[in-house]
Coordinates of C-alpha atoms and ligand atoms in Angstrom, one line a residue:
X1 CA 0.0 -0.2 0.3
X2 CA 1.9 3.5 -0.3
X3 CA 0.5 6.7 1.1
X4 CA -2.3 7.3 0.0
X5 CA -2.4 11.2 1.0
X6 CA -3.4 10.9 4.9
X7 CA -1.9 12.2 7.2
X8 CA -1.7 10.8 10.8
X9 CA -0.6 13.0 13.3
X10 CA 3.1 14.0 13.7
X11 CA 4.4 11.6 16.5
X12 CA 1.1 10.4 17.6
X13 CA 2.5 8.4 20.7
X14 CA -1.1 6.1 20.4
X15 CA 0.6 4.2 17.6
X16 CA 3.9 3.8 18.6
X17 CA 4.5 0.3 20.4
X18 CA 5.2 2.1 24.0
X19 CA 5.3 5.7 24.9
X20 CA 8.1 7.7 24.0
X21 CA 11.5 6.9 26.1
X22 CA 12.6 9.0 28.6
X23 CA 16.0 11.1 28.2
X24 CA 17.6 8.7 30.9
X25 CA 17.2 6.0 28.6
X26 CA 20.0 8.2 26.7
X27 CA 22.6 9.0 29.4
X28 CA 26.0 8.7 28.8
X29 CA 25.5 6.0 25.6
X30 CA 27.9 5.0 22.3
X31 CA 25.4 6.2 19.8
X32 CA 27.1 3.2 17.0
X33 CA 24.1 1.7 15.1
X34 CA 20.7 2.3 14.3
X35 CA 20.0 -1.1 16.0
X36 CA 19.7 0.8 19.2
X37 CA 16.7 3.1 18.3
X38 CA 12.9 1.7 18.6
X39 CA 10.4 3.4 17.6
X40 CA 9.9 4.5 21.9
X41 CA 13.4 6.5 21.4
X42 CA 12.8 7.7 17.9
X43 CA 9.6 9.4 18.9
X44 CA 11.4 10.7 21.8
X45 CA 14.6 11.9 19.8
X46 CA 11.8 13.5 17.4
X47 CA 10.3 15.5 20.2
X48 CA 12.7 16.8 21.1
X49 CA 14.0 17.6 17.5
X50 CA 11.1 19.7 17.3
X51 CA 11.5 21.8 20.3
X52 CA 15.0 22.9 19.4
X53 CA 13.6 24.0 15.7
X54 CA 11.5 25.9 18.1
X55 CA 14.4 27.8 20.1
X56 CA 16.8 28.3 17.2
X57 CA 13.9 30.2 15.3
X58 CA 12.8 32.1 18.7
X59 CA 16.4 32.2 20.6
X60 CA 19.4 31.0 18.0
X61 CA 20.3 29.7 21.4
X62 CA 20.2 28.5 24.3
X63 CA 22.6 27.9 28.0
X64 CA 21.8 24.3 27.7
X65 CA 25.0 21.9 28.2
X66 CA 26.8 25.7 29.0
X67 CA 31.0 24.2 30.2
X68 CA 30.6 21.2 28.5
X69 CA 32.8 20.3 25.2
X70 CA 32.2 18.3 22.0
X71 CA 35.6 16.4 20.2
X72 CA 34.9 16.0 16.2
X73 CA 37.6 14.0 15.3
X74 CA 37.0 13.1 11.5
X75 CA 39.8 11.0 9.8
X76 CA 37.3 11.4 6.2
X77 CA 36.2 14.7 5.1
X78 CA 33.2 15.8 5.9
X79 CA 31.0 19.1 5.8
X80 CA 27.8 18.6 6.8
X81 CA 28.2 15.6 9.6
X82 CA 30.9 18.4 11.2
X83 CA 29.6 21.4 10.7
X84 CA 26.1 20.7 12.2
X85 CA 27.6 18.8 14.8
X86 CA 29.4 22.0 16.1
X87 CA 26.7 24.0 15.1
X88 CA 24.3 22.3 17.8
X89 CA 26.6 22.2 20.5
X90 CA 27.5 26.0 20.4
X91 CA 23.5 26.3 19.8
X92 CA 23.2 24.8 23.6
X93 CA 25.9 26.8 25.0
X94 CA 28.5 23.8 24.6
X95 CA 31.8 24.7 22.8
X96 CA 33.7 22.6 20.7
X97 CA 37.2 20.9 20.2
X98 CA 36.9 20.8 16.3
X99 CA 39.4 18.3 14.6
X100 CA 38.6 18.0 11.5
X101 CA 40.3 19.9 9.0
X102 CA 42.7 17.1 7.7
X103 CA 44.6 14.7 10.9
X104 CA 47.2 14.8 9.4
X105 CA 47.9 17.7 10.7
X106 CA 47.7 16.2 15.0
X107 CA 50.0 13.5 16.2
X108 CA 47.7 10.5 14.6
X109 CA 50.2 11.2 11.8
X110 CA 52.8 11.0 14.2
X111 CA 51.7 7.1 14.1
X112 CA 49.3 7.8 17.6
X113 CA 46.5 4.6 17.9
X114 CA 42.5 5.1 17.7
X115 CA 42.5 4.3 21.2
X116 CA 45.5 6.5 22.0
X117 CA 44.2 9.4 20.5
X118 CA 40.5 9.0 22.0
X119 CA 41.8 8.4 25.8
X120 CA 43.9 11.7 25.5
X121 CA 41.4 13.9 24.0
X122 CA 38.3 12.2 26.6
X123 CA 40.4 14.0 29.3
X124 CA 39.3 17.4 27.3
X125 CA 35.6 16.7 26.8
X126 CA 32.3 15.6 27.6
X127 CA 30.5 13.2 24.4
X128 CA 33.1 12.5 20.7
X129 CA 32.6 12.8 17.4
X130 CA 33.9 10.5 15.4
X131 CA 34.2 9.6 11.4
X132 CA 36.7 7.3 10.6
X133 CA 37.2 4.9 7.4
X134 CA 37.2 1.5 9.1
X135 CA 34.1 -0.5 9.7
X136 CA 33.9 -1.0 13.1
X137 CA 35.7 2.2 14.4
X138 CA 33.7 4.1 16.7
X139 CA 33.0 0.8 18.2
X140 CA 36.8 0.2 18.9
X141 CA 36.5 4.6 20.0
X142 CA 34.0 3.2 22.7
X143 CA 35.5 0.8 24.1
X144 CA 38.6 2.7 24.8
X145 CA 36.1 5.9 26.2
X146 CA 34.4 6.4 29.0
X147 CA 32.6 9.5 27.5
X148 CA 29.6 8.6 24.5
X149 CA 31.4 7.6 21.7
X150 CA 28.8 8.9 18.1
X151 CA 29.3 6.7 14.9
X152 CA 30.1 9.6 12.8
X153 CA 30.5 7.4 9.8
X154 CA 32.5 4.2 10.1
X155 CA 34.0 3.3 6.4
X156 CA 31.0 2.1 4.0
X157 CA 29.3 0.1 8.0
X158 CA 27.0 2.5 9.1
X159 CA 26.4 6.8 9.6
X160 CA 23.1 6.5 12.7
X161 CA 23.3 9.8 12.9
X162 CA 22.2 10.8 9.4
X163 CA 19.4 7.7 9.1
X164 CA 18.3 9.2 12.1
X165 CA 17.2 13.0 10.2
X166 CA 16.6 10.9 7.3
X167 CA 13.7 9.1 9.4
X168 CA 12.9 12.3 11.1
X169 CA 11.9 14.1 7.8
X170 CA 10.0 12.0 6.3
X171 CA 8.1 12.1 9.3
X172 CA 8.9 16.4 8.6
X173 CA 8.0 16.7 5.6
X174 CA 5.2 13.2 5.0
X175 CA 3.9 12.8 8.2
X176 CA 4.9 9.6 9.0
X177 CA 6.2 6.4 7.8
X178 CA 4.2 2.7 7.5
X179 CA 2.7 2.8 4.3
X180 CA 5.4 4.3 2.5
X181 CA 6.6 3.2 -0.5
X182 CA 10.5 4.3 0.1
X183 CA 13.1 4.0 -2.9
X184 CA 16.3 4.0 -2.7
X185 CA 19.5 4.3 -5.7
X186 CA 22.8 4.6 -6.0
X187 CA 25.6 3.2 -4.5
X188 CA 23.5 1.0 -2.3
X189 CA 26.7 -1.5 -1.9
X190 CA 29.5 1.7 -0.3
X191 CA 26.9 4.3 1.1
X192 CA 26.8 4.0 4.1
X193 CA 23.5 5.8 5.2
X194 CA 21.8 3.8 2.7
X195 CA 22.9 1.1 5.3
X196 CA 22.0 2.6 8.1
X197 CA 18.8 3.8 7.0
X198 CA 17.8 0.5 5.6
X199 CA 17.8 -0.8 9.1
X200 CA 15.6 1.9 10.8
X201 CA 13.2 0.9 8.7
X202 CA 12.5 -2.1 9.1
X203 CA 10.8 -1.1 12.5
X204 CA 8.2 0.5 10.1
X205 CA 5.0 -1.4 7.9
X206 CA 7.3 0.0 4.5
X207 CA 7.8 -1.2 1.3
X208 CA 11.7 -0.9 -0.1
X209 CA 12.8 -0.8 -4.1
X210 CA 16.0 -0.6 -4.5
X211 CA 17.9 0.8 -7.6
X212 CA 21.1 0.8 -8.2
X213 CA 24.1 -0.4 -11.0
X214 CA 24.5 -5.1 -11.1
X215 CA 27.8 -3.9 -9.3
X216 CA 27.1 -1.5 -6.3
X217 CA 23.8 -3.7 -5.7
X218 CA 22.5 -3.6 -1.3
X219 CA 25.4 -5.9 0.4
X220 CA 24.2 -9.6 0.7
X221 CA 23.5 -9.8 4.4
X222 CA 22.0 -6.5 4.2
X223 CA 19.4 -7.8 1.7
X224 CA 19.2 -11.1 4.3
X225 CA 18.6 -9.1 6.9
X226 CA 15.5 -7.5 5.1
X227 CA 14.3 -10.2 3.3
X228 CA 13.7 -11.8 6.6
X229 CA 12.4 -9.1 8.0
X230 CA 9.0 -9.7 5.7
X231 CA 8.9 -6.6 4.6
X232 CA 8.1 -6.2 0.7
X233 CA 11.3 -5.4 -1.4
X234 CA 12.4 -5.4 -4.6
X235 CA 15.5 -5.1 -7.2
X236 CA 16.1 -2.6 -9.9
X237 CA 18.8 -0.6 -11.9
X238 CA 16.3 1.0 -14.0
X239 CA 14.5 4.7 -12.2
X240 CA 12.0 4.3 -14.2
X241 CA 10.6 1.4 -12.7
X242 CA 10.1 2.8 -9.0
X243 CA 9.8 7.1 -9.9
X244 CA 6.0 6.6 -10.4
X245 CA 5.3 4.4 -6.8
X246 CA 7.8 6.2 -5.2
X247 CA 7.2 8.3 -1.6
X248 CA 10.1 8.8 -0.8
X249 CA 13.1 8.3 -3.2
X250 CA 16.1 8.4 -1.8
X251 CA 19.1 9.1 -3.9
X252 CA 23.2 8.8 -3.7
X253 CA 26.0 9.2 -5.0
X254 CA 28.4 7.1 -6.7
X255 CA 30.9 6.6 -3.2
X256 CA 34.4 6.8 -5.5
X257 CA 36.9 6.8 -2.9
X258 CA 35.5 3.6 -1.9
X259 CA 36.2 1.3 -5.5
X260 CA 39.8 -0.1 -5.3
X261 CA 40.1 0.3 -9.4
X262 CA 39.6 3.3 -11.4
X263 CA 37.7 1.9 -14.7
X264 CA 34.9 0.2 -12.7
X265 CA 34.2 3.9 -11.5
X266 CA 34.2 5.2 -14.5
X267 CA 31.6 2.2 -15.5
X268 CA 29.0 3.2 -13.0
X269 CA 29.2 7.0 -12.6
X270 CA 26.8 8.5 -13.9
X271 CA 24.4 5.7 -13.7
X272 CA 21.7 8.4 -12.7
X273 CA 20.8 11.5 -13.1
X274 CA 17.1 12.5 -11.7
X275 CA 16.2 15.4 -14.1
X276 CA 12.5 17.6 -14.4
X277 CA 11.5 15.1 -16.8
X278 CA 11.6 12.0 -14.3
X279 CA 9.9 14.2 -12.0
X280 CA 6.9 14.7 -14.1
X281 CA 6.0 11.5 -13.4
X282 CA 6.7 11.2 -9.9
X283 CA 3.5 11.5 -7.2
X284 CA 2.5 14.8 -6.8
X285 CA 3.0 14.0 -2.9
X286 CA 6.4 12.4 -2.5
X287 CA 9.6 14.1 -1.9
X288 CA 13.2 13.8 -3.5
X289 CA 15.9 13.3 -0.1
X290 CA 20.2 13.0 -0.5
X291 CA 21.8 12.7 2.2
X292 CA 24.2 15.2 0.0
X293 CA 26.9 15.9 -1.5
X294 CA 25.9 15.4 -5.0
X295 CA 27.8 14.7 -7.3
X296 CA 25.6 14.6 -10.3
X297 CA 22.6 12.7 -9.6
X298 CA 20.1 15.3 -9.2
X299 CA 20.0 18.1 -11.6
X300 CA 20.9 21.1 -10.2
X301 CA 16.8 22.2 -12.1
X302 CA 15.2 20.2 -9.9
X303 CA 15.4 22.1 -6.5
X304 CA 13.6 24.4 -7.3
X305 CA 10.6 21.5 -7.1
X306 CA 9.0 21.6 -3.7
X307 CA 9.5 17.9 -3.6
X308 CA 13.4 18.0 -3.4
X309 CA 13.8 17.6 0.6
X310 CA 17.8 17.3 1.2
X311 CA 18.1 21.8 2.3
X312 CA 15.4 21.0 4.4
X313 CA 17.2 17.5 5.5
X314 CA 20.7 19.0 6.1
X315 CA 18.8 21.3 8.7
X316 CA 17.2 19.0 10.1
X317 CA 19.7 17.3 11.1
X318 CA 21.4 20.1 13.2
X319 CA 18.3 19.7 15.1
X320 CA 18.7 16.1 15.7
X321 CA 22.1 16.1 16.1
X322 CA 21.2 18.8 19.1
X323 CA 18.8 16.2 20.7
X324 CA 21.0 13.5 21.1
X325 CA 23.9 15.7 22.9
X326 CA 21.5 17.1 24.6
X327 CA 20.5 13.3 25.4
X328 CA 24.0 11.5 25.3
X329 CA 25.2 13.8 28.5
X330 CA 21.2 13.4 30.0
X331 CA 20.1 17.4 29.8
X332 CA 16.7 17.1 28.9
Ligands
LIG401 N1 27.8 12.4 3.3 C1 27.8 10.9 3.1 C2 28.9 10.2 4.5 O1 29.7 11.1 4.7 C3 27.2 10.5 2.2 C4 27.9 10.2 0.7 O2 29.4 11.0 1.6 O3 28.4 9.4 -0.5 O4 28.3 9.3 4.3
LIG402 N1 25.7 13.8 4.9 C1 26.9 14.0 5.1 O1 27.7 12.5 6.4 O2 27.2 15.2 4.5 P1 29.1 15.0 4.9 O3 29.6 14.0 4.0 O4 29.4 16.9 4.4 O5 29.2 15.0 6.6

């Protein structure tokens, strides 16, 4: 069943299996993977993110996290994840140690291990956001740390805070998640945002469509998890197969940096481009999302389409990260 245009109220707790989780459940927790979030926790976070939106609109900032320090430790490039965590911390009155502009200028270039780097940085800070090229690195950091570690992307593994903001955006744009057809397009093999969002969506009554070149299909273990969940799922290599039916079109970049072989990248790099002509075949009430950065998969002339939600999605990222920082630091 597709989205029928009947909105359920935002975060209708009556439709959740339980009540919203209390904020104390997050206190001191590492945020490593999306399987840490059930619908109660999501309901709590999304309510708080909505409050953060109001806070920013009306006051810009507050003192909730005054005296707290966040370290952003990024071993891979980032614009949104790093900047939105920094903005989130600053708008809540906290401060930031930003190691985001080339970790080569830190003692990592002298050979310092990840656990040692973490054990040093936690002496200065109350929470650490880590982005790292290795799958499992956030878990390694969490085992070394006594302060909460937030996974800002671990290689081709997970990007849990992106999935939280993606799901929040679907709620904000379409009023609910159950009953929707979600189509994911692009690099499903290496796209960690796809991996996290797919896992999160398995908690809902959704249909999933995966569109990719054959070489970039969803990893087999994740596809098996999807199939075992019993939800309606199909794969295709053609956007035409999903565009008319999708409530959410989640487009992703081909992850050039993950390819060992330049020729293999060249073969698929221009596989998809969402254009205004294609959008004419889409439903009137649907959203097109993208974790960004884009490098050609959505033509810029689509940006003016009211269904293009990717810049609103970016802003939602700051509200979600404000809510998450407050929660792990135990501030209601
Ligand atoms: N920014 C997202 C990530 O770091 C998506 C991308 O880079 O394509 O996973
Ligand atoms: N969406 C996302 O993670 O963007 P950055 O890679 O710029 O942080």
